[in-house]
Coordinates of C-alpha atoms in Angstrom, one line a residue:
X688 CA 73.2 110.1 93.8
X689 CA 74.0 106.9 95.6
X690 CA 75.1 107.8 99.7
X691 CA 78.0 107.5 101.1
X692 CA 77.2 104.7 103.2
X693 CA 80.6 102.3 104.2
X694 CA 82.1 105.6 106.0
X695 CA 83.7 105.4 109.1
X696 CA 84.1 108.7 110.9
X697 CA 88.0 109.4 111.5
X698 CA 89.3 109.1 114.7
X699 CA 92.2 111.1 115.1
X700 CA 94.0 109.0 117.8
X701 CA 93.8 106.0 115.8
X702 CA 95.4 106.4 112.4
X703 CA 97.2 109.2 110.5
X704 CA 100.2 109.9 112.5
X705 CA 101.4 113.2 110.7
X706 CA 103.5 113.8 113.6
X707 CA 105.6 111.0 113.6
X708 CA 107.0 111.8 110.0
X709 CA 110.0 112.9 109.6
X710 CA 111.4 112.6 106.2
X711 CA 109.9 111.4 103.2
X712 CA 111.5 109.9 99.8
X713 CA 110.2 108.8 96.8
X714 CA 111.8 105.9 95.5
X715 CA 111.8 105.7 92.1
X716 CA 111.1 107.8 89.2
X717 CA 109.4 107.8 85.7
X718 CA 111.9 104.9 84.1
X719 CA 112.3 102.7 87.7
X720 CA 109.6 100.5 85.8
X721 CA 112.4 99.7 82.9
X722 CA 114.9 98.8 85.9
X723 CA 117.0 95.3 84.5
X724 CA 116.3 92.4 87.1
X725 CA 113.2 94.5 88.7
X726 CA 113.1 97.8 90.5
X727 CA 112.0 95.9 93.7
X728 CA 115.2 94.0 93.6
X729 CA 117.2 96.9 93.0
X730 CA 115.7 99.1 95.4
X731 CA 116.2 97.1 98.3
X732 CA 120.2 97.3 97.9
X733 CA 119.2 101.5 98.7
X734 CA 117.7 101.0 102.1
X735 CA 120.9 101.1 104.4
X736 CA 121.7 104.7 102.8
X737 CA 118.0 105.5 102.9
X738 CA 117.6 104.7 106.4
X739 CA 121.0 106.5 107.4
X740 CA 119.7 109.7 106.2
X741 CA 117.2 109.6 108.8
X742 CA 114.4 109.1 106.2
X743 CA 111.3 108.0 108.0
X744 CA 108.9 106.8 105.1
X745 CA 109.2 105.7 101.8
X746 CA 107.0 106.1 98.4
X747 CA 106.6 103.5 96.7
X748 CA 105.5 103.3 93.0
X749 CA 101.3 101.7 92.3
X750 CA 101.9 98.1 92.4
X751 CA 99.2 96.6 90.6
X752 CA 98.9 95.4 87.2
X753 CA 98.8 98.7 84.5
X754 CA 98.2 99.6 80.9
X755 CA 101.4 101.3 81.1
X756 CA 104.8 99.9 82.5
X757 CA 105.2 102.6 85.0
X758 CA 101.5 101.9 86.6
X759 CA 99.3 104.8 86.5
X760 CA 96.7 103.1 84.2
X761 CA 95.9 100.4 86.8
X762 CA 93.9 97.4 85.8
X763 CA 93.7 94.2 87.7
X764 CA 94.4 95.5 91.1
X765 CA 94.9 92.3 93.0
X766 CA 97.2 91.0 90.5
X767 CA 100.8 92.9 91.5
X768 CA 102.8 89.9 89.6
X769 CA 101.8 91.8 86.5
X770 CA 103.7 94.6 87.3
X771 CA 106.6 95.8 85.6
X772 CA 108.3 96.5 89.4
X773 CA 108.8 93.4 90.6
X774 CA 106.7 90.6 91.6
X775 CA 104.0 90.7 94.7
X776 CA 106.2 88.6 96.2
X777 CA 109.7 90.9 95.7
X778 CA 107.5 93.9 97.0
X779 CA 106.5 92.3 100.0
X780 CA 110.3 91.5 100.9
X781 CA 110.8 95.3 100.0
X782 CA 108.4 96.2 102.4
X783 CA 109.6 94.2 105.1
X784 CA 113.3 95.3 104.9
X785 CA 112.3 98.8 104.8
X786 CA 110.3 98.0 108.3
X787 CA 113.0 96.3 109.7
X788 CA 115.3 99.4 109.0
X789 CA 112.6 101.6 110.9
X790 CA 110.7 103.1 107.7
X791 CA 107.4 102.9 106.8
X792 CA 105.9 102.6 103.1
X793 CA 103.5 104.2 101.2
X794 CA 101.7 102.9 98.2
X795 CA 100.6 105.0 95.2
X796 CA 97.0 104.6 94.9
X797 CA 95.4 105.4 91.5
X798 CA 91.9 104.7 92.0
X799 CA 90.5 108.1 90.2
X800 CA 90.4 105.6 86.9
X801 CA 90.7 102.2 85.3
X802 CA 91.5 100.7 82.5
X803 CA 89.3 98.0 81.3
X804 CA 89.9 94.6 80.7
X805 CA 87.8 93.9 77.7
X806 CA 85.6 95.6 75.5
X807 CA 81.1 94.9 76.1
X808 CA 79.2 93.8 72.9
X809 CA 79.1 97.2 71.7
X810 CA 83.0 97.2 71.5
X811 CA 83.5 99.9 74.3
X812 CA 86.3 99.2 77.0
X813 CA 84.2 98.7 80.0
X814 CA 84.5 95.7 81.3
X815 CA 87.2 95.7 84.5
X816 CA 88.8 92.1 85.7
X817 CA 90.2 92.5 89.8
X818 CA 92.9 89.7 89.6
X819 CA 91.1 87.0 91.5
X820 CA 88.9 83.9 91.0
X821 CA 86.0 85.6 92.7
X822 CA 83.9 88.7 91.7
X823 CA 85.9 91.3 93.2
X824 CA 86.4 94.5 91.8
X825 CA 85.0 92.5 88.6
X826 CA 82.9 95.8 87.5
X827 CA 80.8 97.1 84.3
X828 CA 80.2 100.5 82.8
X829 CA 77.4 100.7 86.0
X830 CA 81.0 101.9 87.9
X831 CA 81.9 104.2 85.3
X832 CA 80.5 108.0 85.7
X833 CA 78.2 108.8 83.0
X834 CA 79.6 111.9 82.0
X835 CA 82.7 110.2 81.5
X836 CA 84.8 111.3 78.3
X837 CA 87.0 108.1 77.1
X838 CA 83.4 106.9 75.0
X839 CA 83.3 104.1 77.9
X840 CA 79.8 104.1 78.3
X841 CA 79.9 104.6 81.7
X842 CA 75.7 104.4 83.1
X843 CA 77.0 105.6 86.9
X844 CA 76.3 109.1 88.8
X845 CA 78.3 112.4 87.7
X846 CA 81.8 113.0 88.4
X847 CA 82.4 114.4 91.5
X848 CA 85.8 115.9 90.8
X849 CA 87.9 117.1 87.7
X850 CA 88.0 114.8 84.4
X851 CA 90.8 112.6 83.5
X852 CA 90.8 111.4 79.5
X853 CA 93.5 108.8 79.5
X854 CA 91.2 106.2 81.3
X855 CA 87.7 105.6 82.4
X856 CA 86.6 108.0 85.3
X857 CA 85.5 105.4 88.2
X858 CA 82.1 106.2 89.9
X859 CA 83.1 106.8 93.7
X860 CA 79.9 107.7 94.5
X861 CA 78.7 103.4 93.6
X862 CA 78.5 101.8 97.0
X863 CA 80.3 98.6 95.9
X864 CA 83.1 100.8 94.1
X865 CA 83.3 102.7 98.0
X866 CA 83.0 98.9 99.2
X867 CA 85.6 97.0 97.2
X868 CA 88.4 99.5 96.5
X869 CA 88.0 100.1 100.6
X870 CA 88.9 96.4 101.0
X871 CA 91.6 96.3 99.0
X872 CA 93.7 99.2 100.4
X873 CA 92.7 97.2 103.4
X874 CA 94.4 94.1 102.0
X875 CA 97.4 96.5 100.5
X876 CA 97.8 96.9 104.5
X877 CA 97.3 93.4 105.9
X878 CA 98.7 90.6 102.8
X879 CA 101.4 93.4 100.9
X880 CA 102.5 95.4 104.2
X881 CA 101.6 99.3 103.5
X882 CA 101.4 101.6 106.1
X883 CA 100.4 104.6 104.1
X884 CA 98.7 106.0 100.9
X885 CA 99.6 109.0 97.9
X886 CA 96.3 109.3 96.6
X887 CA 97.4 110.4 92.9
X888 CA 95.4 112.9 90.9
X889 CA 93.3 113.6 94.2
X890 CA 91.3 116.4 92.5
X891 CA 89.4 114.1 90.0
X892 CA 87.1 113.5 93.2
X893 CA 85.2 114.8 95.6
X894 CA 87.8 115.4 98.9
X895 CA 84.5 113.6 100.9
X896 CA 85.6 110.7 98.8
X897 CA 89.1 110.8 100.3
X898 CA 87.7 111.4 103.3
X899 CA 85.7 107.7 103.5
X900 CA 88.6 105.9 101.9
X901 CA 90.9 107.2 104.8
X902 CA 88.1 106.3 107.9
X903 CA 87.7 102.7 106.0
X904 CA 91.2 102.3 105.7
X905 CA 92.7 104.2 108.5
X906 CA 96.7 104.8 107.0
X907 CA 99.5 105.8 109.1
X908 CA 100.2 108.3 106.8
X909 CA 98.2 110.1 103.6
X910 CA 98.9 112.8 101.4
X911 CA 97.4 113.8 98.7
X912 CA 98.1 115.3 95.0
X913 CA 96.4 118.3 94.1
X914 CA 97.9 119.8 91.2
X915 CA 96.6 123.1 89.9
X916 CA 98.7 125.7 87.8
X917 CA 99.9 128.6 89.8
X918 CA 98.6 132.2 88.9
X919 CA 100.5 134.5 86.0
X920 CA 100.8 137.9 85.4
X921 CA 100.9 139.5 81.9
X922 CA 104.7 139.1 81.9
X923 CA 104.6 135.5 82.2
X924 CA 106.1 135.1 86.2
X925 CA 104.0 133.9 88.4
X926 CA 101.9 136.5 90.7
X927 CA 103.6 137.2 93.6
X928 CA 100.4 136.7 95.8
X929 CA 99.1 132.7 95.4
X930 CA 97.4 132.7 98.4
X931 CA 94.5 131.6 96.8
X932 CA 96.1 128.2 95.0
X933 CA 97.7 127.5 98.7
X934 CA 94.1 127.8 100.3
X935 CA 92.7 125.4 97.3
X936 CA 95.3 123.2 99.5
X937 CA 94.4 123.4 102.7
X938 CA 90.7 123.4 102.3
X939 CA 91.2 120.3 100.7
X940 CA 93.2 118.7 103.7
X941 CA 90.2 120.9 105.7
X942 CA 87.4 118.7 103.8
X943 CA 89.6 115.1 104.0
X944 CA 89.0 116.2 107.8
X945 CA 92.3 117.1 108.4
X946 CA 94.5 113.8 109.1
X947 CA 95.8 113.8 105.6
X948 CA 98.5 116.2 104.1
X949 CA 99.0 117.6 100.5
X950 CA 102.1 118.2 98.1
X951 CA 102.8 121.8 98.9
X952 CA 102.9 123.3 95.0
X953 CA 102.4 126.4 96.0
X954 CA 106.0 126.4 97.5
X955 CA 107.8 124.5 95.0
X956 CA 106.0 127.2 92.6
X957 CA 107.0 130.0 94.2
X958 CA 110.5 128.8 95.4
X959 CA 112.0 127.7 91.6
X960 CA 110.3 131.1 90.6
X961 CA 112.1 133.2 93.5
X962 CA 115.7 131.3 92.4
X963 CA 115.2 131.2 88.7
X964 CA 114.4 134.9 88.4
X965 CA 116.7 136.1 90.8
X966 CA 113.6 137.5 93.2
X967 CA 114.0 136.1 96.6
X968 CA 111.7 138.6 98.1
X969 CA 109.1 136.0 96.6
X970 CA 109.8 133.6 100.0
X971 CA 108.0 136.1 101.8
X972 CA 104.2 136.3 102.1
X973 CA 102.3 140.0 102.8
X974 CA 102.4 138.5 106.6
X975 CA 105.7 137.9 106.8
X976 CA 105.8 134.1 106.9
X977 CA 106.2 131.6 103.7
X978 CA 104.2 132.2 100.8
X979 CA 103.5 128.5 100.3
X980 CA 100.8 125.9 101.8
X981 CA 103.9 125.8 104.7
X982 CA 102.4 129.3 106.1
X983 CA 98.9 128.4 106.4
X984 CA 99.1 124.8 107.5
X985 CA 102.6 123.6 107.8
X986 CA 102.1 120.0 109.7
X987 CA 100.0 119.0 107.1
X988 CA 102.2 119.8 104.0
X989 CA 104.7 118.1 102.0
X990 CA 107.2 119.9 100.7
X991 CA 109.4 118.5 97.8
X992 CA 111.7 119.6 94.9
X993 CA 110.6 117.5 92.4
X994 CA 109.3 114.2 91.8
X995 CA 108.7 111.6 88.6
X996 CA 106.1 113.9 87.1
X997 CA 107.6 117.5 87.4
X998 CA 111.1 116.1 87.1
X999 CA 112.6 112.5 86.2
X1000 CA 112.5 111.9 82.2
X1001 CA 108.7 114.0 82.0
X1002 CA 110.2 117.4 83.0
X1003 CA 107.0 118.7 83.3
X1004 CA 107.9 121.7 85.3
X1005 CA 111.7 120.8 87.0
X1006 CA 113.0 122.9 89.1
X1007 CA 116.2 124.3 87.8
X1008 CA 119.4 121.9 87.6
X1009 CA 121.6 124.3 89.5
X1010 CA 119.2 125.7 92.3
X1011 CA 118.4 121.9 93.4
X1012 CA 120.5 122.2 96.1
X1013 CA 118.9 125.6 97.5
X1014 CA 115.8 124.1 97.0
X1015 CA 116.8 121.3 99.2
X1016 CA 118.3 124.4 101.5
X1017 CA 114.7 125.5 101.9
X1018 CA 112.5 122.5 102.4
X1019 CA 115.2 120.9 104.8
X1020 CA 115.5 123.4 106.7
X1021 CA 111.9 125.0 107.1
X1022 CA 108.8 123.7 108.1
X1023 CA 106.3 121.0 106.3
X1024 CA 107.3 117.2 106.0
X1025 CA 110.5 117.3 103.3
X1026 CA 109.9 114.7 100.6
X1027 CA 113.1 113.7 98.7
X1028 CA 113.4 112.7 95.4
X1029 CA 115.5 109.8 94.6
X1030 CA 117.2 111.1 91.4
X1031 CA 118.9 114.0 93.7
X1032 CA 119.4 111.7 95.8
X1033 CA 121.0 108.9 94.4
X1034 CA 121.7 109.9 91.0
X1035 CA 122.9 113.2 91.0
X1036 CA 125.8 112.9 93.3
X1037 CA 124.1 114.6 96.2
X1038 CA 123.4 112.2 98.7
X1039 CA 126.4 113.8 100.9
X1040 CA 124.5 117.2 100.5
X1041 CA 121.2 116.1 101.4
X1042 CA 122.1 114.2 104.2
X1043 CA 124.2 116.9 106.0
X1044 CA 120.9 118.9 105.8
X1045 CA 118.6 116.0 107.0
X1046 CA 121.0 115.6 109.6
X1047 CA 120.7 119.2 110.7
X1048 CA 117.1 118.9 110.7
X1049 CA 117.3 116.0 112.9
X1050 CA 119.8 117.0 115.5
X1051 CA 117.7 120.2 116.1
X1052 CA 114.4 118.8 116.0
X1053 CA 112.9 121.2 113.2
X1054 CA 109.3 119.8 112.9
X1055 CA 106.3 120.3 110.5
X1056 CA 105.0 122.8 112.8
X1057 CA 108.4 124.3 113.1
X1058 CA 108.3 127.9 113.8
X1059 CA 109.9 130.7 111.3
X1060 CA 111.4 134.0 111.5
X1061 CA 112.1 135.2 108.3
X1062 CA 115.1 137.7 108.6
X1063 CA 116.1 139.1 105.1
X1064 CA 114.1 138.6 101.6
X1065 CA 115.8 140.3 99.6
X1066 CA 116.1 140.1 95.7
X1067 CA 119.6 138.0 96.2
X1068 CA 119.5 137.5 99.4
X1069 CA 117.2 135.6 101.8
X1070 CA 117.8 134.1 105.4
X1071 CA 115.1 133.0 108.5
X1072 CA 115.4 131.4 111.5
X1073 CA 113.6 128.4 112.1
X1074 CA 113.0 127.3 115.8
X1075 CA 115.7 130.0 116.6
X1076 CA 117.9 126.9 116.2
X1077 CA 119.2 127.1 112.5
X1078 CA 119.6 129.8 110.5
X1079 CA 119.0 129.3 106.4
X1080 CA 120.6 131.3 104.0
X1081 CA 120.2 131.5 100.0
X1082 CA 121.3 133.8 97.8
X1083 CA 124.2 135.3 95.6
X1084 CA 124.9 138.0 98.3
X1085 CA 127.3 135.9 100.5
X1086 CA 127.3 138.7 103.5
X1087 CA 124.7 138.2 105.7
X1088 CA 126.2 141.0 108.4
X1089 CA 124.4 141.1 111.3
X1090 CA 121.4 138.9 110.7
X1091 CA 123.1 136.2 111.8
X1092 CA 124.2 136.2 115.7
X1093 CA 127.9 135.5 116.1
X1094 CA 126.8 132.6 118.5
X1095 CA 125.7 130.7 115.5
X1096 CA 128.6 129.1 113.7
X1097 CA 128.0 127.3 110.0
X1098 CA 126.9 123.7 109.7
X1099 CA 127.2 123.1 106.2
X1100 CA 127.2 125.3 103.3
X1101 CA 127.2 125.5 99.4
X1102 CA 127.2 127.8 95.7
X1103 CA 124.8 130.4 97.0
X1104 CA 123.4 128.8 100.5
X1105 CA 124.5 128.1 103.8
X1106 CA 123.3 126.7 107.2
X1107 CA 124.2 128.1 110.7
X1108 CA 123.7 126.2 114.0
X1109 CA 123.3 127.2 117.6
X1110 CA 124.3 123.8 118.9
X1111 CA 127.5 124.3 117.5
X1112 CA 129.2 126.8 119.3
X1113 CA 132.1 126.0 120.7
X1114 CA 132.0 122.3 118.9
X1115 CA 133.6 120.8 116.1
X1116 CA 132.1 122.6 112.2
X1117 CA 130.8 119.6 110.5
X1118 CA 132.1 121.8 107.4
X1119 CA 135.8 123.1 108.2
X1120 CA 136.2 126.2 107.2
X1121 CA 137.8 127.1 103.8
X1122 CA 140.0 130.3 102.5
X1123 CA 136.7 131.2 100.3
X1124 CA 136.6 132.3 96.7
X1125 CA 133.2 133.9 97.4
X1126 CA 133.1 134.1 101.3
X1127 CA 129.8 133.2 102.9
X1128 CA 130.1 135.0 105.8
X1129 CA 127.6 134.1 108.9
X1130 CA 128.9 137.3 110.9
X1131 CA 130.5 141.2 110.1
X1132 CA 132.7 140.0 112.7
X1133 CA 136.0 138.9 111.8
X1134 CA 137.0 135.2 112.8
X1135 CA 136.7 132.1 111.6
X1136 CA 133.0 131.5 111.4
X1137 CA 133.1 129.3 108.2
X1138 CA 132.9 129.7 104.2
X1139 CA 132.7 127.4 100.9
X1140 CA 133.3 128.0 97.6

């Protein structure tokens, strides 16, 4: 096997600033590519609201040329006037206005395969075109592994990570692949203006592969996509223990050498499985902290709801239509970096919603590395302190009784979750209170502590 020569060893201090991110969204979903006049254009009219939620980075969707409209089968990478986004020259004045509004951007980088330009003389799809006049990322079935499965051809080293059949596997282990896709992130950074990367499909190589493509290309920000099914019991739910798929996790974000973060599946697993099946006691681990990636590693884990895979038009595994809002309960309000997806956001009439819990967050400073206390998990029922600041509650069983101090008073609340607030005593409620149908109730204590519907 060729070595893995063009690393850079990370240096912690100089790129990968997990701490400074606050909020996340992803901005767009599986049918933004189908967007009349360009998503680009459109998504530009978003950013004031974006950036008034207090959203600190956005996610952008892969900007390069693509076999398919939505960009996930890239091809010519340089050439990002092929896409069916916008124009290289539309992104680039996305990017900007986002910067200008204080939020950072992140690109989507496919570079686990390729889709070839044209076929070799034996009529396999092999031969890759960059998007420039020159040579670069102009490649051959040499950059292909050999144990590829799409009949490429590929003549390069094994592959170091899990197979992918909808497009040539590229050989990371090739020294001019390591080389060439280093310097155009680079160039995503310097000519397009990205700050940050999503390494899609992150398993189908090696996590030392990440690894040299984030100390060549030192992001602000990375995360990565490891998606691996959960573990089932006989009757179909999902083991109550998945320690071991959040460790799978955080030894990856161990072996990227620790400046990147992951997409926390382990709690989006666990947490539409606690609210679906009525089984809250599911949000607490056998230590007492949360089950998911967020209680082994929290400041390097992305939390989120759902996004253009899981939700969006695929639906591969959406979280249920009427728990959104408690999901959004859970990740806004606990630890982990809260990613937002812009269908809740924008289309389902919960922008008000969202931002009075982004807003919460904010005001008391709840972190990745936010500390909780979790206080009741119950089958309907489950509240925790976080930072002894806020208190979360979800669940049908609108009495909370005495977990919740009477010096907290409600800062927002919803069908089957509320938020209490320390800060607020003796302020204003940025919810008045209601005469309740179903009282959520933040004390045993008479008084108008606050309720909704």
């Amino acid at each position: 096997m060729s070595p893995l020569l063009h690393h850079h060893p990370p240096n912690h201090d100089s790129f990968t600033n997990i701490v400074s991110v606050g909020l996340e969204c992803k901005g767009f979903n599986w049918e933004s590519s189908k967007k009349k006049g360009g998503w680009y254009n459109f998504l530009i009219k978003s950013i004031p609201e974006i950036a008034a939620s207090g959203i600190t980075h956005v996610w952008l969707p892969p900007p390069s040329h693509s076999a398919s409209s939505e960009g996930y089968l890239p091809g010519r990478l340089y050439d990002m006037d092929a896409s069916q986004y916008g124009t290289r020259d539309e992104l680039k004045t996305l990017i900007k206005e986002f910067h200008s509004n204080g939020i950072q951007c992140v690109a989507d980088i496919v570079i686990n395969h390729r889709t070839a330009e044209r076929q070799d003389s034996d009529g396999r799809w092999n031969i890759f075109e960059g998007g420039t006049p020159d040579d670069r990322l102009d490649w051959d079935r040499s950059c292909i592994c050999i144990d590829d499965t799409t009949n490429s051809g590929g003549t390069g080293n094994p592959d170091t990570g899990a197979d992918f059949n909808g497009a040539p596997d590229i050989d990371h282990l090739n020294t001019r692949v390591q080389r060439e896709l280093s310097d155009w992130m680079n160039w995503m950074k310097t000519e397009i203006g990205f700050d940050g990367w999503r390494f899609d499909f992150a398993k189908g190589y090696s996590p030392d592969i990440t690894k040299l493509y984030m100390g060549n290309t030192r992001p602000e920000f990375a995360v990565g996509e490891i998606w691996n099914p959960l573990s089932y019991g006989s009757d179909g739910k999902p083991n109550y223990d998945q320690d071991g798929h959040r460790r799978e996790l955080t030894e990856w974000v161990k072996a990227v050498g620790g400046s990147a973060t992951a997409f926390d599946f382990t709690t989006k697993g666990i947490l539409q499985a606690a609210l679906v099946e009525g089984e809250l006691w599911r949000l607490k681990d056998s230590n007492g902290g949360p089950p998911g990636m967020i209680g082994l590693m929290p400041g390097n884990a992305v939390t989120f709801v759902d996004n253009h895979d899981t939700g969006s038009t695929q639906k591969h595994w959406p979280f249920p239509s009427d728990k959104v809002m408690q999901g959004y309960v859970y990740i806004l309000t606990h630890p982990g970096i809260p990613s937002l997806f812009y269908d809740h956001f924008f289309d389902w009439g919960l922008k008000e919603e969202i931002s009075k819990l982004a807003m919460i967050r904010i005001k008391n400073g709840i972190k990745a590395s936010s500390t909780v206390r979790i206080l009741a998990s119950d089958p309907d029922l489950y509240v925790a302190a976080i930072d002894d600041k806020i208190i979360a509650k979800i669940g049908p069983r609108y009495e909370a009784g005495h977990l919740v101090p009477t010096n907290f008073r409600i800062a927002t609340c919803g069908n089957e979750y509320g938020v209490d607030d320390l800060s607020l005593l003796g302020k204003m409620f940025l919810v008045e209170p209601r005469v309740p149908k179903k009282p959520y109730t933040s004390s045993s204590k008479p008084g108008p502590v606050g309720a909704c519907f």
